[in-house]
Coordinates of C-alpha atoms in Angstrom, one line a residue:
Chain A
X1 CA 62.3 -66.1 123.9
X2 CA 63.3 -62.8 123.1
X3 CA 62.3 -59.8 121.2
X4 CA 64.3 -57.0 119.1
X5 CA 62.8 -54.8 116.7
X6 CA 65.0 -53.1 114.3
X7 CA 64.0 -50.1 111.8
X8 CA 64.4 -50.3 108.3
X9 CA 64.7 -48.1 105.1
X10 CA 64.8 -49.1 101.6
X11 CA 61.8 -51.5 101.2
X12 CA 59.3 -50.7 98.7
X13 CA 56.8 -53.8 98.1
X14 CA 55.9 -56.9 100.1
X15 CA 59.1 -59.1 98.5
X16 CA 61.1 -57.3 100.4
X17 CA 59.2 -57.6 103.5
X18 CA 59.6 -61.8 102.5
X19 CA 63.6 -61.6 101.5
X20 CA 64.0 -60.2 104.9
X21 CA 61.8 -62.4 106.9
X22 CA 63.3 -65.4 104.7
X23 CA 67.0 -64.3 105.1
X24 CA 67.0 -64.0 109.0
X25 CA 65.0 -67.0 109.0
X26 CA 68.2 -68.7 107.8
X27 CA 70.2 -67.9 111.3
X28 CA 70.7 -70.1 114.2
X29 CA 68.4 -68.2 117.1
X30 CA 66.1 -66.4 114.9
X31 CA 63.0 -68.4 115.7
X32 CA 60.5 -66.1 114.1
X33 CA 60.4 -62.6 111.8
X34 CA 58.1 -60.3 110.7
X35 CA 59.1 -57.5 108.2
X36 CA 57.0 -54.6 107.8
X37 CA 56.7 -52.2 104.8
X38 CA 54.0 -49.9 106.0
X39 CA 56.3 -49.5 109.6
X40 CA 59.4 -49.9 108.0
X41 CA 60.3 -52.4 111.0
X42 CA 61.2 -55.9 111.3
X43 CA 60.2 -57.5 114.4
X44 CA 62.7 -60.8 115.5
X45 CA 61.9 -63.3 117.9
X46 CA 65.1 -65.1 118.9
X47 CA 66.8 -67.5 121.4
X48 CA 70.5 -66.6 122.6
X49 CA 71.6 -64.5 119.6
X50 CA 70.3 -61.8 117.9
X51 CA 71.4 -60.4 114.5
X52 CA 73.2 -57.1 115.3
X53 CA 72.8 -53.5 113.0
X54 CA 76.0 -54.8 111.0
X55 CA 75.3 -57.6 110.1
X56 CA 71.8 -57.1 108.6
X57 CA 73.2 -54.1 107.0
X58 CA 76.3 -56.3 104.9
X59 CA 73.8 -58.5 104.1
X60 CA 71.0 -56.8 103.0
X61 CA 73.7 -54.3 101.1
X62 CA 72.9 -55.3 97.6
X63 CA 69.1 -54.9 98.7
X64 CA 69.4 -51.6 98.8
X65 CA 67.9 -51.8 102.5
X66 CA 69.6 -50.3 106.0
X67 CA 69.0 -51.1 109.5
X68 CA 68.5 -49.1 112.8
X69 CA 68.3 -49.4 116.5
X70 CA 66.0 -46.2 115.9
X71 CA 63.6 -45.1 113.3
X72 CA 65.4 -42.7 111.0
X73 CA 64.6 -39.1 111.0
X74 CA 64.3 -37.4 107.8
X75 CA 66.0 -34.1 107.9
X76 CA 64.2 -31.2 106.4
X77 CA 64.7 -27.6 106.4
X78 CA 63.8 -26.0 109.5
X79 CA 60.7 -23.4 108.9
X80 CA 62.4 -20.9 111.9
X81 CA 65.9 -20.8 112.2
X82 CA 68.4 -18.2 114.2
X83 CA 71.3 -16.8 112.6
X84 CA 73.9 -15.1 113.8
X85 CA 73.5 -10.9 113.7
X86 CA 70.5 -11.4 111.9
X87 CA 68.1 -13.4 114.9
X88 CA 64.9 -15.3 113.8
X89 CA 64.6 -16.0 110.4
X90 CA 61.8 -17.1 108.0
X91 CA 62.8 -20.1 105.5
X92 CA 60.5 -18.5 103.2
X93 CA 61.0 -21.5 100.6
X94 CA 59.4 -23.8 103.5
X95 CA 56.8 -21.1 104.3
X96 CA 55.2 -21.3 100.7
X97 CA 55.8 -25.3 100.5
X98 CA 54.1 -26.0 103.7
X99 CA 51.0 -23.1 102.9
X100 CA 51.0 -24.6 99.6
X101 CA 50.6 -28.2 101.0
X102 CA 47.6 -26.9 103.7
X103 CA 46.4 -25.1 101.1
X104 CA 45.2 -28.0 99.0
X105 CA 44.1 -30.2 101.9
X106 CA 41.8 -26.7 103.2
X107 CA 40.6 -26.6 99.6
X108 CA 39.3 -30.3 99.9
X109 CA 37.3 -29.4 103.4
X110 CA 36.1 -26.5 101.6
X111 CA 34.5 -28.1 98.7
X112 CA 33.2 -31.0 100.7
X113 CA 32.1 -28.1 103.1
X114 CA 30.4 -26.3 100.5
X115 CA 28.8 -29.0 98.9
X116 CA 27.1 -30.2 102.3
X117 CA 26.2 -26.6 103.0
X118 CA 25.1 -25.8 99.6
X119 CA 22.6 -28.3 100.4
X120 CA 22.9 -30.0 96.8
X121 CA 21.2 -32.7 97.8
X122 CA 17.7 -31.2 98.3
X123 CA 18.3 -30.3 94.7
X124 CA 18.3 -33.7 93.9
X125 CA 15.1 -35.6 95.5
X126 CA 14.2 -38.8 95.0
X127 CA 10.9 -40.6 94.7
X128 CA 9.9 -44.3 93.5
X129 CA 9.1 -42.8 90.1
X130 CA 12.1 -41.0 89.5
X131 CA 14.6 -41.2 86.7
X132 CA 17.7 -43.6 86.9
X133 CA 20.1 -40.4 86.2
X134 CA 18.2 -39.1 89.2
X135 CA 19.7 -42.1 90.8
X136 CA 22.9 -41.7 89.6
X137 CA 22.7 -37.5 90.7
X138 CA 21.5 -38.9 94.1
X139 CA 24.8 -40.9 94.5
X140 CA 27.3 -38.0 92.9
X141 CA 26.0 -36.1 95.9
X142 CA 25.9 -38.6 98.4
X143 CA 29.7 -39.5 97.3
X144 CA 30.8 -35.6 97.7
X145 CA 29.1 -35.5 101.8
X146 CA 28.8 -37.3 104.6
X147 CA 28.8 -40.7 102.8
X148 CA 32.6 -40.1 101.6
X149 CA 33.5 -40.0 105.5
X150 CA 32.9 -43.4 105.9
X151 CA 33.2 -45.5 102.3
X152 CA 36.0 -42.9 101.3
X153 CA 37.5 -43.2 105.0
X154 CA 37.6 -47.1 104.3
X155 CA 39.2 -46.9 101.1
X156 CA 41.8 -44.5 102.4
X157 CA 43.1 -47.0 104.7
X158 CA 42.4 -49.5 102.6
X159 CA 44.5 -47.6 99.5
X160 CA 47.5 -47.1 102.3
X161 CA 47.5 -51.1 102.9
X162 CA 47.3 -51.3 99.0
X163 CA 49.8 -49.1 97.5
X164 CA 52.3 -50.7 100.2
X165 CA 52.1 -53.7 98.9
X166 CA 52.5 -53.0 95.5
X167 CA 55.4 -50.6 96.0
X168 CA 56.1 -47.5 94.7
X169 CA 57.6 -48.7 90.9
X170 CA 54.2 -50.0 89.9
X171 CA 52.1 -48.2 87.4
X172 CA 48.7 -46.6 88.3
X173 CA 46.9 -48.6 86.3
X174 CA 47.8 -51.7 88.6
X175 CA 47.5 -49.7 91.7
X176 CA 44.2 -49.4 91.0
X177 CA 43.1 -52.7 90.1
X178 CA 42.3 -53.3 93.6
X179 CA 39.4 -50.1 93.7
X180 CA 38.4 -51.6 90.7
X181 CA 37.5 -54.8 92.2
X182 CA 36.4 -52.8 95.3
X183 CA 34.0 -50.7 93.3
X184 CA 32.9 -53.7 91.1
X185 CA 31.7 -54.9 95.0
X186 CA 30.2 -52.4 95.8
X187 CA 28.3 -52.8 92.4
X188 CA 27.4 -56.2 92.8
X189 CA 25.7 -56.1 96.2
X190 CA 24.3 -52.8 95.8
X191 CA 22.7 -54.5 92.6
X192 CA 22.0 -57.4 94.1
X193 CA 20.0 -56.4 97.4
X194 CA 18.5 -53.5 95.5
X195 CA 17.0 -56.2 93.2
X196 CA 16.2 -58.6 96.3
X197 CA 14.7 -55.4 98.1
X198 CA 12.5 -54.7 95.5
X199 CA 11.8 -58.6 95.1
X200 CA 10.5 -59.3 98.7
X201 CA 9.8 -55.9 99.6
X202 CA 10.0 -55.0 103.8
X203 CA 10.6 -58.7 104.6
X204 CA 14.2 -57.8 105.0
X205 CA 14.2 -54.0 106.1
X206 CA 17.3 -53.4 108.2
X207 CA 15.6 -52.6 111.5
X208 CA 18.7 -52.5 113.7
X209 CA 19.9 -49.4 115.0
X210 CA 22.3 -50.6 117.6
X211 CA 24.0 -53.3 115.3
X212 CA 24.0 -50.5 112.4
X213 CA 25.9 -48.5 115.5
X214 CA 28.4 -50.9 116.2
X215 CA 29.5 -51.6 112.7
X216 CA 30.1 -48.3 112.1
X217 CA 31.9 -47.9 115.7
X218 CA 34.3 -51.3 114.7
X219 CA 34.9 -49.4 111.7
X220 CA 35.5 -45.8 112.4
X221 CA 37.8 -47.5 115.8
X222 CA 40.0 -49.3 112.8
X223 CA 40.1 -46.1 110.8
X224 CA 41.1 -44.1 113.6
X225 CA 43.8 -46.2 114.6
X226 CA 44.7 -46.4 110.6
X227 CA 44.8 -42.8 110.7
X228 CA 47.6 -42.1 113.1
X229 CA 49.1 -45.0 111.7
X230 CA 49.3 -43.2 108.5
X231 CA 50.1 -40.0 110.4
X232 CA 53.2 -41.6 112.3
X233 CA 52.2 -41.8 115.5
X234 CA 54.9 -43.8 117.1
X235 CA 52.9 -45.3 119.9
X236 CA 50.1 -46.8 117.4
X237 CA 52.5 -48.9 115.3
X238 CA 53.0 -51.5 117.7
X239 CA 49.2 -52.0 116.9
X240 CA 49.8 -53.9 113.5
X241 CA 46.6 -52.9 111.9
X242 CA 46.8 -54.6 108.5
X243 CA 45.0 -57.0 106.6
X244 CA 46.8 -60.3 107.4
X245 CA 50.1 -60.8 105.4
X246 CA 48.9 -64.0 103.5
X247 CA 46.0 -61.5 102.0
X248 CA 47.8 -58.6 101.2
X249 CA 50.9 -60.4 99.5
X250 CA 48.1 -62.1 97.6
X251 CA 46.8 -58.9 96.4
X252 CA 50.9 -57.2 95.8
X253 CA 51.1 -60.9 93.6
X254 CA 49.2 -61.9 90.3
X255 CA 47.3 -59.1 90.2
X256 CA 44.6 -60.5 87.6
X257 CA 44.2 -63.7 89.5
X258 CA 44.7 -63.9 93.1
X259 CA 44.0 -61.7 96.0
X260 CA 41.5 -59.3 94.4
X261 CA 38.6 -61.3 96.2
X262 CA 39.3 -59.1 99.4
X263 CA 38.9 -55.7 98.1
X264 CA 35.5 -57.3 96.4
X265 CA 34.4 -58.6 99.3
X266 CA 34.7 -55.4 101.7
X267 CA 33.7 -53.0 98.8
X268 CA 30.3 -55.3 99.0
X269 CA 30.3 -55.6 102.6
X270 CA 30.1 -51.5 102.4
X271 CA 26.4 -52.0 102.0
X272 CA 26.0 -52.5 106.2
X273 CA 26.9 -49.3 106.7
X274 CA 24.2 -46.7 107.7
X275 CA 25.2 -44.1 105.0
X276 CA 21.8 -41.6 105.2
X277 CA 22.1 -41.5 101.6
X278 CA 22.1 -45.1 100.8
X279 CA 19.2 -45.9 103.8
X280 CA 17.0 -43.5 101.5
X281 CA 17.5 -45.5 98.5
X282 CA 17.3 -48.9 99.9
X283 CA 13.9 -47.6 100.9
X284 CA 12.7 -46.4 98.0
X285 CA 13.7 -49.7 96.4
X286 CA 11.8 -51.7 99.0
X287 CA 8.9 -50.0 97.4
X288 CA 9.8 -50.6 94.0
X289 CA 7.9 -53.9 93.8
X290 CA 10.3 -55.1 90.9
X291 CA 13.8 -57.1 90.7
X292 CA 14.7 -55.3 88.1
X293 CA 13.7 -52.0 88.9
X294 CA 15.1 -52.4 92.8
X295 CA 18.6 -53.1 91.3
X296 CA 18.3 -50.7 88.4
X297 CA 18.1 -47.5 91.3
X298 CA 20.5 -49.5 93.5
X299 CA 22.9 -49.8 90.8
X300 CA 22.6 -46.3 89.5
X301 CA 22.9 -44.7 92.9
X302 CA 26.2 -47.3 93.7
X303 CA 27.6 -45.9 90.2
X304 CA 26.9 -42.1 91.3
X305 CA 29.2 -42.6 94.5
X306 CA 31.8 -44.4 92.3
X307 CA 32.9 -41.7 90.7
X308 CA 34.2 -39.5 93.9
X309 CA 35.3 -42.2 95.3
X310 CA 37.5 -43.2 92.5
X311 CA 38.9 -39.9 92.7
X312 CA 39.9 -40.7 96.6
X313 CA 41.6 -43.8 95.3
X314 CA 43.2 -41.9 92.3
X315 CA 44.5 -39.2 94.5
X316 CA 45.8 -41.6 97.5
X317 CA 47.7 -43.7 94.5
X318 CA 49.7 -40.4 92.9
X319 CA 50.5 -39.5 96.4
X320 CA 52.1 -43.1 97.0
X321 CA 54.5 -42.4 93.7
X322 CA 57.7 -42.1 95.9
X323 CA 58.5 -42.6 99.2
X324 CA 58.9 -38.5 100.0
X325 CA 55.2 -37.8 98.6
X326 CA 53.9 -41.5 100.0
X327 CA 55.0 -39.8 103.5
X328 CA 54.0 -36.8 103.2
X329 CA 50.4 -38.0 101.3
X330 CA 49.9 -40.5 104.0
X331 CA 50.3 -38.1 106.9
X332 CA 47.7 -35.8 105.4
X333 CA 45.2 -38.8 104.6
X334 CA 45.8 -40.1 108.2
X335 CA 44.4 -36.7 109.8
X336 CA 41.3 -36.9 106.8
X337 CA 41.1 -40.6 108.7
X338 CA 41.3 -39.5 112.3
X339 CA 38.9 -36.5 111.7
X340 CA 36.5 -38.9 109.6
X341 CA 36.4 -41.5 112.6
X342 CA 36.0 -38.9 114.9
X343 CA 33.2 -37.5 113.4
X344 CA 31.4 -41.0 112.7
X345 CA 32.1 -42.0 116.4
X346 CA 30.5 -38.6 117.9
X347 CA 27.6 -39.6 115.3
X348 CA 27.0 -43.0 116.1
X349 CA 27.1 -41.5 120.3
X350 CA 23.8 -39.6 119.3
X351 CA 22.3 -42.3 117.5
X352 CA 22.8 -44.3 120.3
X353 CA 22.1 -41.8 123.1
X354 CA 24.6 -41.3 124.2
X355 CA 26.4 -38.2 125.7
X356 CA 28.6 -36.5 122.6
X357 CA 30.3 -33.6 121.8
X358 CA 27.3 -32.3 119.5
X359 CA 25.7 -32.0 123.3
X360 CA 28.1 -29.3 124.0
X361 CA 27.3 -27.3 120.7
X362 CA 23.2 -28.3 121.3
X363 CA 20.7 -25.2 120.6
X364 CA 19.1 -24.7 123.6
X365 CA 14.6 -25.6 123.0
X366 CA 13.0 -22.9 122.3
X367 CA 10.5 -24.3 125.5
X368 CA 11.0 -24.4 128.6
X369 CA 11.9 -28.2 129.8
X370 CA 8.8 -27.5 132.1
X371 CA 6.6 -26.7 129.9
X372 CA 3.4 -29.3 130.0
X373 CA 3.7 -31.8 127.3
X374 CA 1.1 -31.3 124.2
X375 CA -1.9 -33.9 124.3
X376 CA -4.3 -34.0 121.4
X377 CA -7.9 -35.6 122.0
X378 CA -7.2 -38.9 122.3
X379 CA -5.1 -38.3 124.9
X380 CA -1.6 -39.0 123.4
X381 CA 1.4 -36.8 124.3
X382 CA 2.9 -35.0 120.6
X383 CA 6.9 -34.4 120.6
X384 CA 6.7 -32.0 117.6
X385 CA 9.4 -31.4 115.8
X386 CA 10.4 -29.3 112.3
X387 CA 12.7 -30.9 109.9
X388 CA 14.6 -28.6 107.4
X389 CA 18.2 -27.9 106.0
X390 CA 20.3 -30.0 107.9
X391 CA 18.5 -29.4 111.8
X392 CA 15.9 -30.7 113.8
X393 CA 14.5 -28.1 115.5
X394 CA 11.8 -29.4 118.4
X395 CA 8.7 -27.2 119.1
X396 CA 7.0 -28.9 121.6
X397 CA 7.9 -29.6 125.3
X398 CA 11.4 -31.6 125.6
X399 CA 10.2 -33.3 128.6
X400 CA 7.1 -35.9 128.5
X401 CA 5.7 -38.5 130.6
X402 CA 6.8 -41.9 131.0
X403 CA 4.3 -44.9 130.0
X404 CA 1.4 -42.1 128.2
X405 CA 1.1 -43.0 124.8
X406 CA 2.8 -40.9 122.5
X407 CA 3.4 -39.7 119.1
X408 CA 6.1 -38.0 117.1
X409 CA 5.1 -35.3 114.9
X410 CA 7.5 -34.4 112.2
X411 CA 7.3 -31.5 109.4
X412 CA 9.3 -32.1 107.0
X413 CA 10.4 -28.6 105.5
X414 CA 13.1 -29.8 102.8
X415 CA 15.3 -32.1 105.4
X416 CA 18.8 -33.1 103.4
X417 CA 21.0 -35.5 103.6
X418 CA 20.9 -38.5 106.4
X419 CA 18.5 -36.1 108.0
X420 CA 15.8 -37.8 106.0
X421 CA 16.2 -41.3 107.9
X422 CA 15.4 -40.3 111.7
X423 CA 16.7 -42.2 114.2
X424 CA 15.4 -42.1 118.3
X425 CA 17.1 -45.5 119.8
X426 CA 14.8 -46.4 123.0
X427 CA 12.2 -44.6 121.2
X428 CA 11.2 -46.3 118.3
X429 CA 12.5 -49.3 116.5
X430 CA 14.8 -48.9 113.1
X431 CA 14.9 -45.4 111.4
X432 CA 11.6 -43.4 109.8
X433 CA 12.3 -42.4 106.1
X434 CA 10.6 -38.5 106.6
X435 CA 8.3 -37.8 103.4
X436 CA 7.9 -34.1 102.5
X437 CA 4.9 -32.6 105.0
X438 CA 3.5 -33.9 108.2
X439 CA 4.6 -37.6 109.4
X440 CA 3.6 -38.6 112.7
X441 CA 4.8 -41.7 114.1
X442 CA 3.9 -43.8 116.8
X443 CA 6.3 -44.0 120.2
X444 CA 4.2 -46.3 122.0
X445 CA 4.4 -45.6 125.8
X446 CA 8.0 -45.1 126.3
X447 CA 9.9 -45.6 129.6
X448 CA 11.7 -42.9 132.1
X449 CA 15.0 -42.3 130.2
X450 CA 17.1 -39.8 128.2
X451 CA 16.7 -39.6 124.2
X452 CA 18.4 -38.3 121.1
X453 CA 16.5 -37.8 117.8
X454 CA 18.6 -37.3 115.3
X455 CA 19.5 -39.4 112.0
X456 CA 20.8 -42.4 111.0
X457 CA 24.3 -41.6 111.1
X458 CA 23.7 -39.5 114.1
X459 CA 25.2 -36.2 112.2
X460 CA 22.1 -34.0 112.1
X461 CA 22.7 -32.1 115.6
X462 CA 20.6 -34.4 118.4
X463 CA 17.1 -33.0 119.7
X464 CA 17.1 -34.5 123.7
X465 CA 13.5 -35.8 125.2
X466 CA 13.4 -36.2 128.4
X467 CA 10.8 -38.7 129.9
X468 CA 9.8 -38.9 133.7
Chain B
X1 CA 67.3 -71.2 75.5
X2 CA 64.5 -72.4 77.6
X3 CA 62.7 -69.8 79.5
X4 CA 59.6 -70.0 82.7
X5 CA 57.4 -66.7 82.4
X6 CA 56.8 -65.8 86.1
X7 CA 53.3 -63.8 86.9
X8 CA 54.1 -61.5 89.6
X9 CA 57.4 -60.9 89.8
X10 CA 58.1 -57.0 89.9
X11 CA 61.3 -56.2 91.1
X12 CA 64.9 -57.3 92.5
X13 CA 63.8 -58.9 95.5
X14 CA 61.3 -60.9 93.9
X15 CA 64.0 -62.1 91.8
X16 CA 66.2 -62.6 94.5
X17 CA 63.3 -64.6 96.8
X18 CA 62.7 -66.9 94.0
X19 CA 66.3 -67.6 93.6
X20 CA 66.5 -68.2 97.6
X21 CA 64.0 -71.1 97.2
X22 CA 65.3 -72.5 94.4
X23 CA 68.4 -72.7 96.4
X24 CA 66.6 -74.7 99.0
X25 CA 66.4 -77.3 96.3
X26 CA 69.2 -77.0 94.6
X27 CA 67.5 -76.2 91.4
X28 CA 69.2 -72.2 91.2
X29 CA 72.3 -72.9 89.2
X30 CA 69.7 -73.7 86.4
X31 CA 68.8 -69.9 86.0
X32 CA 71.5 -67.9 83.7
X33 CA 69.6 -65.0 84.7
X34 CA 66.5 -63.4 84.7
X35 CA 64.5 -60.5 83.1
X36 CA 62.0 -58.3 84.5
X37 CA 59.1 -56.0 83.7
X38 CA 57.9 -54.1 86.1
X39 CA 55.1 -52.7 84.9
X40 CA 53.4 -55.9 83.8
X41 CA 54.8 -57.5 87.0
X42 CA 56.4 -60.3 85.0
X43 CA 59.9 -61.5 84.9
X44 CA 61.6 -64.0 82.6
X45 CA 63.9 -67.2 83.8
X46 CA 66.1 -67.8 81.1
X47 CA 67.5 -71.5 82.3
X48 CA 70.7 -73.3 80.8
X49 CA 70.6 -75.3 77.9
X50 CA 71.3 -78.3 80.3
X51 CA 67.7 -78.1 82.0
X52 CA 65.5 -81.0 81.5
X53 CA 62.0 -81.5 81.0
X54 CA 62.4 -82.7 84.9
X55 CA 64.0 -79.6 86.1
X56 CA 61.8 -77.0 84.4
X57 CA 58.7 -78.6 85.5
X58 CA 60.0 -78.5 89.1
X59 CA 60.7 -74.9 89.0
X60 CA 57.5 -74.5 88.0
X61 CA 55.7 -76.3 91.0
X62 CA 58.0 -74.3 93.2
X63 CA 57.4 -71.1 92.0
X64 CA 53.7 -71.7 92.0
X65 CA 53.8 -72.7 95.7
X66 CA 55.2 -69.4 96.4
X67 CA 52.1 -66.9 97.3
X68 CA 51.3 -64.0 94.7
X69 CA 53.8 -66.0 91.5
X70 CA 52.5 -67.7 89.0
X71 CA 54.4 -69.7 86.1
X72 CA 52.7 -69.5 82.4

């Protein structure tokens, strides 16, 4: 059996992708096809003969489609050109497209920047007793930072998987029946487990740092690959990474009454990740005592994140409108994606202790590594530690002794964000929701190692104990 | 003029992949031709006036065999 993949142009929803596959299906050889929108390929698996450039091209010809031993290049103005008697020239047309282009995608670091560093979120604290807008504040933010690089990476490689199928002749509206059935997911379980939470209280406390880790790992891995997918990286293709065909062509179909049970079911599964922001209210709902108090908070704060994320989904649809502005939106989106992955995967590295780039950029302690560790009376070692903005800054010795009891003292100054769910994998079990003031907890004796304390998505730079 | 409202069906290959599998049963040369609406994903089959009861209703099974089309 043989294999011959041939690039295609001219496809614009997943019935195209079947006509194709169906078509070539028909000839003697072909033994199997698979046509794909998002590659613009079609991958044939033949005996003897194989269907040559020609041939598809008479007779797909009414299609509309073309074929090619080579992916097509698009040609575009050239930003630097030479011209005779007048050397290197500007295309100054190009200049201001392209600045105009960076431009908006700088401007959407900037505000996501500004908003983290703004630190909006202290602004809006939450307690068992507070208000259900204060819920719903508490999710706007949450939305706007570090939350939106992992749900609003998923749904941007979601969307790309989305908007292929449907094509780029399909209304917004429909586009965007999918996020609604996403968001109604998200809804539900964030309802649902907020009510349970508050139901059965710390029975069913996520505890697991290492599996929250490695979901978020899977998951950022898949978004990174998505990611250079969307920003053409030739050598990723061959990957495949798409929901299965059967999935997304029911999705592209009947879009009221098939299909929409995927985007439901990963917009609910989006409650295993270890967004700081969502940690905080899960706890807080724990505490809540009440079903219907538990899902009230979880559903306001699900409904708060909703609204930036819709915007993501919004944005990613009127950049899928044609097939100039899908490119171009998709290649944009793809580097949000890689730098989004990126960013969770150097995260998760600290949360699991793991050497990571934030090592590199670490504040040196402001003690000496051999300093003698702190003991208080009853003979315990301390690791003290101050909490504020978006830093853990240690003020006790970073090196300890192995199997002396120990305790971690943390002061809470106004920590924001995922800072306020602590995280010291070896250390401790599960993460340490930090209330405002002193919290000390209990390390046990811990063994000769290397630690990070940082938070539970590992983005609060790491604070390293050393125990010998 | 009897007619089979397809869920669905968006565009000219849709059309043209429903056609290919009526073909496979022979049933095609009962469509006079078809109408689409994009937006609301639907097309129309307008069928001959020499379609039975027989012929319509195994269209239907056929098109609702096919994933993401549904006949009304």
């Amino acid at each position: 059996m043989q294999e011959k993949i041939y690039y295609i142009t001219g496809m614009h929803c997943a019935s195209c992708e079947l006509l194709i596959e169906k078509r070539l299906l028909k000839e003697s050889g072909v033994k199997a096809v698979e046509a794909s929108l998002g590659n613009g390929t079609v991958r044939i698996e033949y005996d003897g003969h194989v269907p040559r450039v020609k041939d598809l091209d008479k007779w797909f010809k009414s299609d509309g489609y073309s074929f090619s031993e080579t992916r097509q290049k698009e040609t575009r103005d050239p930003l630097v050109y030479f011209q005779d008697g007048k050397g290197i020239q500007v295309d100054k047309k190009v200049l201001k497209k392209k600045l105009s282009t960076l431009k908006k995608v700088a401007l959407v670091f900037f505000v996501l920047w500004l908003i983290e560093k703004t630190g909006a979120a202290s602004y809006v604290t939450l307690a068992d007793n507070s208000s259900l807008g204060v819920f719903f504040a508490f999710g706007l933010v949450a939305g706007l930072s570090s939350c939106a690089a992992l749900v609003g990476g998923i749904l941007l490689s979601l969307t790309k998987n989305w908007n292929d199928q449907y094509g780029y002749d399909v209304s917004t509206k429909t586009k965007m029946i999918p996020h609604a059935y996403f968001h109604g997911g998200r809804l539900f379980a964030y309802v649902l487990l907020g009510g349970v939470l508050g139901m059965v209280g710390k029975a069913i406390a996520f505890e697991n740092v290492t599996v929250y880790s490695i979901i978020t790992l899977l998951v950022s891995a898949i978004m990174f690959l998505i990611g250079l997918q969307m920003a053409g990286v030739g050598w990723v293709e061959k990957f495949q990474i798409r929901m299965p065909k059967f999935v997304t062509r029911r999705v592209a179909g009947n879009g009221v009454r098939q299909g929409n049970q995927l985007p439901f079911a990963i917009g609910a599964g989006t409650i295993l990740l270890p967004c700081g922001f969502t940690l905080i209210v899960q706890g807080i709902a724990l505490t809540s005592g009440s079903f219907t108090r538990g899902a009230l908070m979880m559903g306001m704060f699900v409904l708060g994140t909703m609204i930036p994320l819709l915007f993501i989904g919004l944005a990613s649809v009127q950049g899928s409108k044609n097939p100039q502005r899908g490119r171009t939106f998709s290649f944009y989106a793809g580097v949000v994606l890689v730098i989004f992955a990126l960013y969770n995967v150097n995260g998760q590295m600290n949360v699991l202790g793991y050497p990571s780039v934030s090592d590199v950029f670490a504040k040196a302690p402001s003690i000496s590594s051999d300093a003698t560790p702190s003991v208080n009376r009853q003979g315990e070692q301390i690791i003290s530690m101050v909490a504020k903005g978006f830093s853990y800054t240690l003020t006790s010795s970073p090196t300890i002794k192995a199997g002396v009891p120990t305790k971690l003292v943390v002061d809470n100054q106004g920590i924001q964000g995922c800072g306020v769910f602590l995280s010291a994998r070896g250390l401790m079990n599960g993460f340490v929701d930090l209330k405002y003031g002193e919290n000390v907890i209990d390390l046990g004796t811990p063994k000769k190692g290397i630690y990070k304390i940082t938070c539970s998505m590992g983005m609060v730079p790491p604070v390293t104990i050393r125990v010998q | 003029m009897k007619t089979i409202i397809v869920q669905g069906m968006h565009c000219g290959a849709c059309e043209k992949l429903i056609k290919m599998e009526l073909e496979d049963s022979g049933l095609d040369r009962y469509v006079e031709h078809v109408e689409i609406f994009s937006e609301e994903k639907k097309g129309i089959l307008h069928l001959s006036a020499s379609t039975g009861d027989g012929q319509v209703a195994e269209i239907k099974k056929i098109i609702d065999n096919m994933e993401g089309y549904s006949t009304e």
